Each structure stands twice: as structure tokens, then as C-alpha cells.
Amino acid sequence: MAGTGERATYELPLAPSAQAPDADTARDHAVPVDILLQNIAMFCRFRWMVAAVLAAVGAATSLPALSETMALRKHPLWPWVLAAALAVANVIYITQARRVGASRRRAQALLWAQIVLDLVALTGVVYFVGSLSTFAAGAYLFHIVLSCIFFSRRQSLAVAMLAAAMFAVCVSAEQAGWLARASLWSAAPVQPQSVEWVNFTLVIVFMFVVWYLASMLSELVRRRGSELAAANRRLEHARQERTRHMLQTTHELKAPFAAIEANTQLLLNGYAGPLSEAALPIVRRIDARARRLAGAIHDMLLLANLQSLSEAPAEATDLDVADVLAWCCQQVRDRATERCVTLIESLQPAPTRGVEEHLKMLFGNLVTNAVLYSFPGGQVRVSCNRDDSGRAVACIEDHGIGIEPEKLPRIFEPYYRTSTAVQHNSESSGLGLAIVRDIVTRHRLHLKVSSRIDEGTVFEVTLPPR
């Protein structure tokens, strides 16, 4: 049959590898070690930038034309000293961060050490730039906001109080004459002492106002995150309970349907005597329905076992995809013969590592679907080889009914079937591709499907090399 439109392609997205924080972490707002290390790395990057800026300031004051134009003091040593101190501290912090390992306490101690050092260095910058004659003290607000994000409200308050205390000591020492007035500019503006104390008070007030607002917002975000984490745990628990009940129910149904199927076979084979012409089609319908329901129960058990978190992970082994595909083709060959579909195998060695049982389920479903949704007299080509990077690539191609482009992303949903698929094969459980999706996701494989209506579908699975 002639196809219509271009071939549509869809790639099954990979599942995220990151895991959600555990219950204890969500409950006490404890930040995981990897996040603490990211914060340490971020502070180090920021510190490199500050050291570069200080070095640039030192270089600018060494240029006569620039220093005269901007009225800068000539050749001050403090920018170079602070830049060097920050660079040395950064090297130490980076070295220590690599030795933290999984110790959350050591990571927190290292982060606190960085904050204290930064506040000390910032106080030095504020003093040399001009504590009250410039807006340099506003730089304290950055550390206060960051502490509200990274720490609890009580800890961030400690940072705000430490910053206020250091600024207060600096200003008090200047006012008392213990420290000489310093400024980056050669002609620093002189303010009345009353104005300076007003400026000092405003800076302190701004510090705690910013801390209050930032800590409130951070606490609100943390509380919302805890609520979402708790809701997610409840949903996960409910899903596990639902899976457990479904497994129990399907196990209880499996034996009765197997008995029904066995007894109908006995009746059809004449064990209880010849069937009347009226009874024969009824028994055949019972047999067909029992086989369909037994297959659906089998698929439900497979899917539930794959999704069950309590099931121990299967052990991966070295295997050849060609052997797995050959086994799958052998299992479905009789059904292909019944439907007048020709199986063509082109299997080259394709070594990989995986769980053989899962790969047999994956490719068994794909090959079976290719046969079931092919037109009578059609062909199904099953092939595998290795790509240029050594990865195993398996391809199952049929020349059947195809899939509409807009429905490709939904074919992996449990029980979803297109209207064309239902008309072509009414006996499917609708769980085959859901099983495929779970196996691909569990093993982090790459799956791509392309299809064109009335011309067929191609499933391509890429597996890692052995």
C-alpha cells in the first residue's frame, strides 16, 4: 500500500539519574554533601573574580594617567595583598574540598571557614576603600543573602550579626583613632561625625532588613520544598501499595484463567466427547478470551515486577545481542507463519552487557509487535551490528500498518493503543511497549522509533559496548 506523508521519528527520553533527597534531609533542611560542595565551588569561582578585580584595581593605581584621571591614590599595596591572600585561600579550599568525601560536617566546616574569611577580607576592602565615605559596605549584603539561601535562618542570622560586628569594629576603630582614615581616592570627602553615624546606623539597619526579607523567603521556599517532598513520599508509598495489591490480585487470577484455558482445550480436543455445532464456536470464543486475558495478566505481572522498587536488581552479564534476537525470533516464528509474515534475520556479533532476561522481554515484545502489526505476506527484518563507537545497535523493521506521527510519543503508555492498531489486532493487552519503555529506562538505553502510515515502523535500540 502507498504511504502518505513523511516518516515520523520519536526518541524515548532518558530518565533522570539524579535522586530526590531522602526523608531526613527534607525534614531538617539538611543540605546534601554534593550541594554543599557545589556551593563551595561557587564561592571559589566568585573569589577568583574578586581577586582579579583587586589585582585590576592595584594595576590601575600603578598607571599615572589613569590614577590622576580618577583621583586614585598611587601605588597602594592592599589590593595586591588581598588578591594574593584570596588566591592562596582558594587553592587551600579547593584542595580541602577534594578531601571532604561524603562527610557533610567537613563540608559545612569548610563552607563556614570560607564565609568567615570572606567577611574578614571584605572588611579590609571596606576599610581601605572608605568605610563611611563610600558605598563599599553594601557588599556585605551579598554574603547575607547567600547565607540565607545556603543556611538555616538561625545560621544566616549569625552571618548577618558577624558582618555587622566586623563593620562596627572597623568604624569604631576609625572613630576612636585606633585606625587611620583610609580611602581609595586621594581626595576623599569628609562628612560631619553626626552624618557618619547616621550612615553607619543605616548600613546596620539595611543588613538586618535584608536578612529578614531574604530569610523569610528562603524559609518559605524550604517549607514548600519539604511539603512537596512529603507529598511525593506519600504518593510513592501509595504507588507501591497499589503495585503490591495488583501483583497479589493478578497472581490470584493467573491460576483460574490457566485452568479455564486448559479445560477449554480439553473440550476442543474431544476429551469430554464431540461438541455440538452450537457449542463449538462458544467454547472457541471462551478459549480465545481466556488466552487473551492470560496474556494480559502475564504482561501486567512483568510490568509490575519491573516497576516494583522492592524487587532486587537483576545482575548484568556479558552477552551478545545477536543471540538474544535469535532467541526472540525463534519464539515468535510460529506466530509469524500463522500470519504469513516472513522473518528475515541479519545478525552480526554485537557484544554488550545487560540483564539477559530483561533484554529478551524488550526485544521479544518488539519482534512480536512487528509480526502482529504487519500485513499478511509482509516481512519483518531483525538485524544487529556495532556502530563506529563499538556500541551494539539492534533494529526491528516491519512493513505494516505504521503509527500516526502525533501518536508516537504515547505508544509507550500502558494500555494505550491507536484505533488502527485495535482494528488490526484486537487481542493485544496494550502493555508490550510499556514494558519496553521500563526496560529501556531502567538500563538507560537509547531507543528511537520512526514510522509511516501503511509502510511500517522501525525500532532502533542502542546498547552500551561490553
mmCIF file of C-alpha atoms in Angstrom, residues 23-366:
data_model
loop_
_atom_site.group_PDB
_atom_site.id
_atom_site.type_symbol
_atom_site.label_atom_id
_atom_site.label_comp_id
_atom_site.label_asym_id
_atom_site.label_seq_id
_atom_site.Cartn_x
_atom_site.Cartn_y
_atom_site.Cartn_z
ATOM 1 C CA ALA A 23 13.148 11.916 54.246
ATOM 2 C CA ASP A 24 15.664 13.040 56.864
ATOM 3 C CA THR A 25 17.192 15.570 54.530
ATOM 4 C CA ALA A 26 13.825 17.062 53.652
ATOM 5 C CA ARG A 27 12.720 17.131 57.277
ATOM 6 C CA ASP A 28 15.637 19.006 58.835
ATOM 7 C CA HIS A 29 16.517 21.108 55.771
ATOM 8 C CA ALA A 30 19.935 19.436 55.723
ATOM 9 C CA VAL A 31 21.712 20.226 52.503
ATOM 10 C CA PRO A 32 23.267 17.155 50.823
ATOM 11 C CA VAL A 33 27.049 16.957 50.608
ATOM 12 C CA ASP A 34 27.083 17.338 46.827
ATOM 13 C CA ILE A 35 25.124 20.587 47.095
ATOM 14 C CA LEU A 36 27.498 21.864 49.782
ATOM 15 C CA LEU A 37 30.431 21.067 47.509
ATOM 16 C CA GLN A 38 28.722 22.930 44.667
ATOM 17 C CA ASN A 39 28.313 25.938 46.977
ATOM 18 C CA ILE A 40 31.994 25.732 47.931
ATOM 19 C CA ALA A 41 32.950 25.623 44.252
ATOM 20 C CA MET A 42 30.705 28.603 43.527
ATOM 21 C CA PHE A 43 32.325 30.632 46.325
ATOM 22 C CA CYS A 44 35.740 29.719 44.942
ATOM 23 C CA ARG A 45 34.798 30.900 41.454
ATOM 24 C CA PHE A 46 33.427 34.132 42.892
ATOM 25 C CA ARG A 47 36.601 34.572 44.948
ATOM 26 C CA TRP A 48 38.758 34.246 41.810
ATOM 27 C CA MET A 49 36.745 37.057 40.248
ATOM 28 C CA VAL A 50 37.157 39.253 43.340
ATOM 29 C CA ALA A 51 40.919 38.589 43.364
ATOM 30 C CA ALA A 52 41.067 39.562 39.692
ATOM 31 C CA VAL A 53 39.151 42.786 40.395
ATOM 32 C CA LEU A 54 41.505 43.664 43.282
ATOM 33 C CA ALA A 55 44.511 42.989 41.083
ATOM 34 C CA ALA A 56 42.971 45.227 38.397
ATOM 35 C CA VAL A 57 42.484 47.997 40.984
ATOM 36 C CA GLY A 58 46.122 47.632 42.029
ATOM 37 C CA ALA A 59 47.220 47.809 38.398
ATOM 38 C CA ALA A 60 45.032 50.882 37.776
ATOM 39 C CA THR A 61 46.619 52.746 40.664
ATOM 40 C CA SER A 62 50.034 51.992 39.173
ATOM 41 C CA LEU A 63 49.190 53.822 35.938
ATOM 42 C CA PRO A 64 49.852 57.537 36.456
ATOM 43 C CA ALA A 65 47.460 58.756 33.782
ATOM 44 C CA LEU A 66 44.577 56.619 35.000
ATOM 45 C CA SER A 67 45.168 57.279 38.694
ATOM 46 C CA GLU A 68 45.286 61.036 38.083
ATOM 47 C CA THR A 69 42.150 60.986 35.960
ATOM 48 C CA MET A 70 40.171 59.008 38.563
ATOM 49 C CA ALA A 71 41.865 60.740 41.532
ATOM 50 C CA LEU A 72 43.105 57.400 42.908
ATOM 51 C CA ARG A 73 45.813 57.019 45.488
ATOM 52 C CA LYS A 74 49.026 55.901 43.841
ATOM 53 C CA HIS A 75 50.635 52.516 44.398
ATOM 54 C CA PRO A 76 48.631 51.179 47.370
ATOM 55 C CA LEU A 77 49.752 47.714 48.423
ATOM 56 C CA TRP A 78 46.482 46.467 49.934
ATOM 57 C CA PRO A 79 44.799 45.410 46.625
ATOM 58 C CA TRP A 80 47.735 43.159 45.793
ATOM 59 C CA VAL A 81 47.963 41.762 49.330
ATOM 60 C CA LEU A 82 44.231 40.945 49.477
ATOM 61 C CA ALA A 83 44.251 39.487 45.955
ATOM 62 C CA ALA A 84 47.181 37.219 46.844
ATOM 63 C CA ALA A 85 45.563 36.195 50.141
ATOM 64 C CA LEU A 86 42.310 35.273 48.389
ATOM 65 C CA ALA A 87 44.184 33.309 45.711
ATOM 66 C CA VAL A 88 46.127 31.313 48.315
ATOM 67 C CA ALA A 89 42.935 30.697 50.298
ATOM 68 C CA ASN A 90 41.206 29.496 47.148
ATOM 69 C CA VAL A 91 43.929 26.954 46.448
ATOM 70 C CA ILE A 92 43.640 25.667 50.028
ATOM 71 C CA TYR A 93 39.837 25.460 49.832
ATOM 72 C CA ILE A 94 39.887 23.626 46.508
ATOM 73 C CA THR A 95 42.420 21.141 47.893
ATOM 74 C CA GLN A 96 40.371 20.585 51.044
ATOM 75 C CA ALA A 97 37.110 20.225 49.076
ATOM 76 C CA ARG A 98 38.593 17.247 47.238
ATOM 77 C CA ARG A 99 39.243 15.565 50.590
ATOM 78 C CA VAL A 100 35.761 16.096 52.010
ATOM 79 C CA GLY A 101 34.404 12.842 50.599
ATOM 80 C CA ALA A 102 30.950 12.038 51.986
ATOM 81 C CA SER A 103 31.412 13.954 55.254
ATOM 82 C CA ARG A 104 28.676 16.572 55.486
ATOM 83 C CA ARG A 105 30.198 18.009 58.681
ATOM 84 C CA ARG A 106 33.554 18.652 56.995
ATOM 85 C CA ALA A 107 31.826 20.244 54.015
ATOM 86 C CA GLN A 108 29.861 22.567 56.298
ATOM 87 C CA ALA A 109 33.004 23.486 58.258
ATOM 88 C CA LEU A 110 34.811 24.304 55.025
ATOM 89 C CA LEU A 111 31.917 26.454 53.838
ATOM 90 C CA TRP A 112 31.799 28.338 57.139
ATOM 91 C CA ALA A 113 35.559 28.902 57.001
ATOM 92 C CA GLN A 114 35.127 30.447 53.562
ATOM 93 C CA ILE A 115 32.377 32.769 54.771
ATOM 94 C CA VAL A 116 34.395 33.972 57.775
ATOM 95 C CA LEU A 117 37.477 34.586 55.641
ATOM 96 C CA ASP A 118 35.400 36.412 53.029
ATOM 97 C CA LEU A 119 33.886 38.676 55.683
ATOM 98 C CA VAL A 120 37.341 39.463 57.066
ATOM 99 C CA ALA A 121 38.681 40.208 53.588
ATOM 100 C CA LEU A 122 35.566 42.248 52.769
ATOM 101 C CA THR A 123 36.008 44.288 55.942
ATOM 102 C CA GLY A 124 39.549 45.065 54.829
ATOM 103 C CA VAL A 125 38.269 46.173 51.408
ATOM 104 C CA VAL A 126 35.565 48.317 53.023
ATOM 105 C CA TYR A 127 38.163 49.967 55.270
ATOM 106 C CA PHE A 128 40.675 50.717 52.512
ATOM 107 C CA VAL A 129 38.038 51.881 50.001
ATOM 108 C CA GLY A 130 36.285 54.048 52.585
ATOM 109 C CA SER A 131 34.005 52.638 55.240
ATOM 110 C CA LEU A 132 31.570 55.548 55.528
ATOM 111 C CA SER A 133 32.647 57.836 52.700
ATOM 112 C CA THR A 134 31.655 55.285 50.018
ATOM 113 C CA PHE A 135 29.029 52.620 49.429
ATOM 114 C CA ALA A 136 31.563 49.787 49.839
ATOM 115 C CA ALA A 137 29.738 48.473 52.926
ATOM 116 C CA GLY A 138 26.840 47.441 50.673
ATOM 117 C CA ALA A 139 28.934 44.436 49.619
ATOM 118 C CA TYR A 140 28.084 42.819 52.975
ATOM 119 C CA LEU A 141 24.528 42.349 51.704
ATOM 120 C CA PHE A 142 25.650 39.790 49.092
ATOM 121 C CA HIS A 143 27.029 37.469 51.763
ATOM 122 C CA ILE A 144 23.943 37.905 53.912
ATOM 123 C CA VAL A 145 21.626 36.966 51.041
ATOM 124 C CA LEU A 146 23.784 33.961 50.088
ATOM 125 C CA SER A 147 23.834 32.762 53.691
ATOM 126 C CA CYS A 148 20.016 32.917 53.768
ATOM 127 C CA ILE A 149 19.941 30.657 50.709
ATOM 128 C CA PHE A 150 22.546 28.150 51.888
ATOM 129 C CA PHE A 151 21.900 28.026 55.641
ATOM 130 C CA SER A 152 19.028 27.868 58.083
ATOM 131 C CA ARG A 153 17.504 31.069 59.408
ATOM 132 C CA ARG A 154 19.458 30.870 62.654
ATOM 133 C CA GLN A 155 22.750 30.289 60.842
ATOM 134 C CA SER A 156 22.119 33.107 58.368
ATOM 135 C CA LEU A 157 21.348 35.417 61.312
ATOM 136 C CA ALA A 158 24.762 34.511 62.723
ATOM 137 C CA VAL A 159 26.348 35.540 59.415
ATOM 138 C CA ALA A 160 24.425 38.838 59.431
ATOM 139 C CA MET A 161 25.474 39.527 63.032
ATOM 140 C CA LEU A 162 29.097 38.683 62.237
ATOM 141 C CA ALA A 163 29.078 41.050 59.254
ATOM 142 C CA ALA A 164 27.507 43.821 61.356
ATOM 143 C CA ALA A 165 30.031 43.243 64.142
ATOM 144 C CA MET A 166 33.015 43.423 61.777
ATOM 145 C CA PHE A 167 31.706 46.604 60.175
ATOM 146 C CA ALA A 168 31.027 48.100 63.609
ATOM 147 C CA VAL A 169 34.565 47.289 64.809
ATOM 148 C CA CYS A 170 36.027 48.842 61.664
ATOM 149 C CA VAL A 171 34.022 52.081 62.011
ATOM 150 C CA SER A 172 34.550 52.283 65.787
ATOM 151 C CA ALA A 173 38.300 51.859 65.367
ATOM 152 C CA GLU A 174 38.335 54.705 62.865
ATOM 153 C CA GLN A 175 36.179 56.957 65.040
ATOM 154 C CA ALA A 176 38.334 56.265 68.096
ATOM 155 C CA GLY A 177 41.503 56.964 66.173
ATOM 156 C CA TRP A 178 42.864 53.438 66.515
ATOM 157 C CA LEU A 179 42.894 53.160 62.718
ATOM 158 C CA ALA A 180 43.868 55.987 60.407
ATOM 159 C CA ARG A 181 41.211 57.084 57.934
ATOM 160 C CA ALA A 182 41.752 55.312 54.637
ATOM 161 C CA SER A 183 40.290 55.823 51.190
ATOM 162 C CA LEU A 184 40.936 54.603 47.673
ATOM 163 C CA TRP A 185 40.659 58.168 46.415
ATOM 164 C CA SER A 186 43.255 60.814 47.051
ATOM 165 C CA ALA A 187 40.654 63.450 47.847
ATOM 166 C CA ALA A 188 38.160 61.599 49.987
ATOM 167 C CA PRO A 189 35.046 63.550 51.009
ATOM 168 C CA VAL A 190 34.856 64.424 54.700
ATOM 169 C CA GLN A 191 31.487 64.062 56.373
ATOM 170 C CA PRO A 192 30.432 65.506 59.737
ATOM 171 C CA GLN A 193 30.664 62.915 62.502
ATOM 172 C CA SER A 194 26.890 63.007 63.032
ATOM 173 C CA VAL A 195 26.320 62.202 59.356
ATOM 174 C CA GLU A 196 28.815 59.345 59.527
ATOM 175 C CA TRP A 197 26.986 57.820 62.500
ATOM 176 C CA VAL A 198 23.694 58.137 60.626
ATOM 177 C CA ASN A 199 25.255 56.360 57.650
ATOM 178 C CA PHE A 200 26.633 53.663 59.946
ATOM 179 C CA THR A 201 23.198 53.137 61.533
ATOM 180 C CA LEU A 202 21.522 52.923 58.124
ATOM 181 C CA VAL A 203 24.016 50.319 56.931
ATOM 182 C CA ILE A 204 23.404 48.157 60.009
ATOM 183 C CA VAL A 205 19.620 48.541 59.645
ATOM 184 C CA PHE A 206 19.811 47.597 55.952
ATOM 185 C CA MET A 207 21.814 44.485 56.837
ATOM 186 C CA PHE A 208 19.140 43.134 59.155
ATOM 187 C CA VAL A 209 16.223 44.218 56.959
ATOM 188 C CA VAL A 210 17.773 42.373 54.025
ATOM 189 C CA TRP A 211 18.443 39.368 56.274
ATOM 190 C CA TYR A 212 14.831 39.343 57.478
ATOM 191 C CA LEU A 213 13.329 39.503 53.979
ATOM 192 C CA ALA A 214 15.770 37.039 52.413
ATOM 193 C CA SER A 215 15.500 34.564 55.297
ATOM 194 C CA MET A 216 11.697 34.706 55.232
ATOM 195 C CA LEU A 217 11.627 33.968 51.502
ATOM 196 C CA SER A 218 14.211 31.202 51.846
ATOM 197 C CA GLU A 219 12.307 29.639 54.748
ATOM 198 C CA LEU A 220 9.105 29.752 52.713
ATOM 199 C CA VAL A 221 10.816 28.016 49.809
ATOM 200 C CA ARG A 222 12.310 25.380 52.132
ATOM 201 C CA ARG A 223 8.949 24.751 53.790
ATOM 202 C CA ARG A 224 7.277 24.390 50.408
ATOM 203 C CA GLY A 225 10.024 22.020 49.308
ATOM 204 C CA SER A 226 9.533 19.932 52.456
ATOM 205 C CA GLU A 227 5.798 19.767 51.856
ATOM 206 C CA LEU A 228 6.343 18.690 48.256
ATOM 207 C CA ALA A 229 8.880 16.071 49.369
ATOM 208 C CA ALA A 230 6.434 14.729 51.959
ATOM 209 C CA ALA A 231 3.635 14.620 49.370
ATOM 210 C CA ASN A 232 5.946 12.823 46.977
ATOM 211 C CA ARG A 233 6.797 10.229 49.632
ATOM 212 C CA ARG A 234 3.091 9.659 50.296
ATOM 213 C CA LEU A 235 2.399 9.257 46.585
ATOM 214 C CA GLU A 236 5.321 6.862 46.241
ATOM 215 C CA HIS A 237 4.083 4.825 49.192
ATOM 216 C CA ALA A 238 0.598 4.704 47.682
ATOM 217 C CA ARG A 239 2.045 3.611 44.339
ATOM 218 C CA GLN A 240 3.989 0.826 45.991
ATOM 219 C CA GLU A 241 0.878 -0.320 47.850
ATOM 220 C CA ARG A 242 -1.124 -0.248 44.625
ATOM 221 C CA THR A 243 1.566 -2.254 42.860
ATOM 222 C CA ARG A 244 1.614 -4.783 45.688
ATOM 223 C CA HIS A 245 -2.153 -5.215 45.576
ATOM 224 C CA MET A 246 -2.103 -5.527 41.788
ATOM 225 C CA LEU A 247 0.583 -8.198 41.971
ATOM 226 C CA GLN A 248 -1.408 -10.106 44.557
ATOM 227 C CA THR A 249 -4.622 -9.843 42.546
ATOM 228 C CA THR A 250 -3.044 -10.833 39.246
ATOM 229 C CA HIS A 251 -1.307 -13.798 40.877
ATOM 230 C CA GLU A 252 -4.669 -14.940 42.218
ATOM 231 C CA LEU A 253 -6.271 -14.554 38.770
ATOM 232 C CA LYS A 254 -3.480 -16.316 36.900
ATOM 233 C CA ALA A 255 -4.332 -19.826 38.123
ATOM 234 C CA PRO A 256 -8.103 -19.670 37.387
ATOM 235 C CA PHE A 257 -7.549 -18.412 33.842
ATOM 236 C CA ALA A 258 -4.923 -21.079 33.259
ATOM 237 C CA ALA A 259 -7.457 -23.665 34.427
ATOM 238 C CA ILE A 260 -10.136 -22.227 32.125
ATOM 239 C CA GLU A 261 -7.743 -22.321 29.172
ATOM 240 C CA ALA A 262 -6.710 -25.915 29.958
ATOM 241 C CA ASN A 263 -10.306 -27.112 30.292
ATOM 242 C CA THR A 264 -11.387 -25.442 27.048
ATOM 243 C CA GLN A 265 -8.504 -27.168 25.288
ATOM 244 C CA LEU A 266 -9.711 -30.469 26.686
ATOM 245 C CA LEU A 267 -13.209 -29.761 25.373
ATOM 246 C CA LEU A 268 -11.925 -28.691 21.952
ATOM 247 C CA ASN A 269 -9.764 -31.815 21.707
ATOM 248 C CA GLY A 270 -12.767 -34.063 22.377
ATOM 249 C CA TYR A 271 -11.799 -35.253 25.855
ATOM 250 C CA ALA A 272 -15.413 -34.967 27.009
ATOM 251 C CA GLY A 273 -16.849 -36.179 23.719
ATOM 252 C CA PRO A 274 -17.697 -34.360 20.490
ATOM 253 C CA LEU A 275 -19.097 -30.823 20.844
ATOM 254 C CA SER A 276 -22.274 -29.839 19.124
ATOM 255 C CA GLU A 277 -22.186 -27.332 16.283
ATOM 256 C CA ALA A 278 -23.778 -24.724 18.557
ATOM 257 C CA ALA A 279 -21.343 -25.311 21.442
ATOM 258 C CA LEU A 280 -18.138 -25.424 19.373
ATOM 259 C CA PRO A 281 -17.947 -21.667 18.491
ATOM 260 C CA ILE A 282 -18.826 -20.729 22.084
ATOM 261 C CA VAL A 283 -16.020 -22.861 23.510
ATOM 262 C CA ARG A 284 -13.619 -21.404 20.929
ATOM 263 C CA ARG A 285 -14.570 -17.873 21.976
ATOM 264 C CA ILE A 286 -14.054 -18.863 25.632
ATOM 265 C CA ASP A 287 -10.631 -20.262 24.726
ATOM 266 C CA ALA A 288 -9.652 -17.119 22.789
ATOM 267 C CA ARG A 289 -10.821 -14.818 25.566
ATOM 268 C CA ALA A 290 -9.058 -16.917 28.242
ATOM 269 C CA ARG A 291 -5.796 -16.864 26.254
ATOM 270 C CA ARG A 292 -6.095 -13.093 25.797
ATOM 271 C CA LEU A 293 -6.729 -12.473 29.490
ATOM 272 C CA ALA A 294 -3.945 -14.878 30.492
ATOM 273 C CA GLY A 295 -1.564 -12.948 28.231
ATOM 274 C CA ALA A 296 -2.734 -9.643 29.715
ATOM 275 C CA ILE A 297 -2.165 -10.966 33.249
ATOM 276 C CA HIS A 298 1.297 -12.148 32.259
ATOM 277 C CA ASP A 299 2.159 -8.695 30.865
ATOM 278 C CA MET A 300 0.752 -6.990 33.968
ATOM 279 C CA LEU A 301 2.936 -9.166 36.187
ATOM 280 C CA LEU A 302 6.006 -8.388 34.096
ATOM 281 C CA LEU A 303 5.330 -4.644 34.169
ATOM 282 C CA ALA A 304 4.577 -4.632 37.899
ATOM 283 C CA ASN A 305 7.742 -6.587 38.671
ATOM 284 C CA LEU A 306 9.819 -4.172 36.587
ATOM 285 C CA GLN A 307 8.316 -1.165 38.367
ATOM 286 C CA SER A 308 8.495 -2.686 41.853
ATOM 287 C CA LEU A 309 11.129 -0.952 43.989
ATOM 288 C CA SER A 310 11.228 -3.838 46.433
ATOM 289 C CA GLU A 311 12.466 -6.298 43.800
ATOM 290 C CA ALA A 312 16.206 -6.901 43.996
ATOM 291 C CA PRO A 313 18.045 -5.588 40.911
ATOM 292 C CA ALA A 314 18.983 -8.290 38.444
ATOM 293 C CA GLU A 315 22.659 -8.909 37.780
ATOM 294 C CA ALA A 316 24.065 -7.809 34.428
ATOM 295 C CA THR A 317 26.220 -10.219 32.435
ATOM 296 C CA ASP A 318 28.245 -10.157 29.238
ATOM 297 C CA LEU A 319 26.123 -11.252 26.295
ATOM 298 C CA ASP A 320 25.654 -10.883 22.549
ATOM 299 C CA VAL A 321 22.600 -9.044 21.244
ATOM 300 C CA ALA A 322 22.639 -11.352 18.214
ATOM 301 C CA ASP A 323 21.969 -14.381 20.458
ATOM 302 C CA VAL A 324 19.111 -12.585 22.232
ATOM 303 C CA LEU A 325 17.483 -11.562 18.932
ATOM 304 C CA ALA A 326 17.881 -15.066 17.521
ATOM 305 C CA TRP A 327 16.094 -16.473 20.582
ATOM 306 C CA CYS A 328 13.281 -13.923 20.236
ATOM 307 C CA CYS A 329 12.822 -14.718 16.546
ATOM 308 C CA GLN A 330 12.625 -18.421 17.345
ATOM 309 C CA GLN A 331 9.892 -17.796 19.934
ATOM 310 C CA VAL A 332 7.713 -15.828 17.508
ATOM 311 C CA ARG A 333 8.362 -17.828 14.336
ATOM 312 C CA ASP A 334 5.217 -19.984 14.631
ATOM 313 C CA ARG A 335 3.032 -16.914 15.059
ATOM 314 C CA ALA A 336 4.713 -15.317 12.051
ATOM 315 C CA THR A 337 3.974 -18.413 9.996
ATOM 316 C CA GLU A 338 0.302 -18.300 11.043
ATOM 317 C CA ARG A 339 0.035 -14.687 9.871
ATOM 318 C CA CYS A 340 2.012 -15.342 6.658
ATOM 319 C CA VAL A 341 4.778 -12.954 7.748
ATOM 320 C CA THR A 342 8.391 -13.674 6.752
ATOM 321 C CA LEU A 343 11.112 -13.164 9.364
ATOM 322 C CA ILE A 344 14.447 -12.055 7.907
ATOM 323 C CA GLU A 345 17.406 -12.191 10.286
ATOM 324 C CA SER A 346 20.642 -10.272 9.700
ATOM 325 C CA LEU A 347 22.502 -10.734 12.954
ATOM 326 C CA GLN A 348 26.120 -9.663 13.294
ATOM 327 C CA PRO A 349 28.079 -10.032 16.559
ATOM 328 C CA ALA A 350 27.082 -7.175 18.874
ATOM 329 C CA PRO A 351 28.543 -7.748 22.366
ATOM 330 C CA THR A 352 27.095 -5.763 25.244
ATOM 331 C CA ARG A 353 26.463 -6.043 28.961
ATOM 332 C CA GLY A 354 22.969 -6.273 30.419
ATOM 333 C CA VAL A 355 20.333 -8.406 32.098
ATOM 334 C CA GLU A 356 19.569 -11.175 29.620
ATOM 335 C CA GLU A 357 16.009 -11.740 30.882
ATOM 336 C CA HIS A 358 15.163 -8.054 30.510
ATOM 337 C CA LEU A 359 16.654 -7.809 27.030
ATOM 338 C CA LYS A 360 14.684 -10.883 25.964
ATOM 339 C CA MET A 361 11.498 -9.196 27.197
ATOM 340 C CA LEU A 362 12.423 -5.965 25.422
ATOM 341 C CA PHE A 363 13.256 -7.453 22.027
ATOM 342 C CA GLY A 364 10.612 -10.168 22.363
ATOM 343 C CA ASN A 365 7.904 -7.510 22.604
ATOM 344 C CA LEU A 366 9.338 -5.511 19.703
#
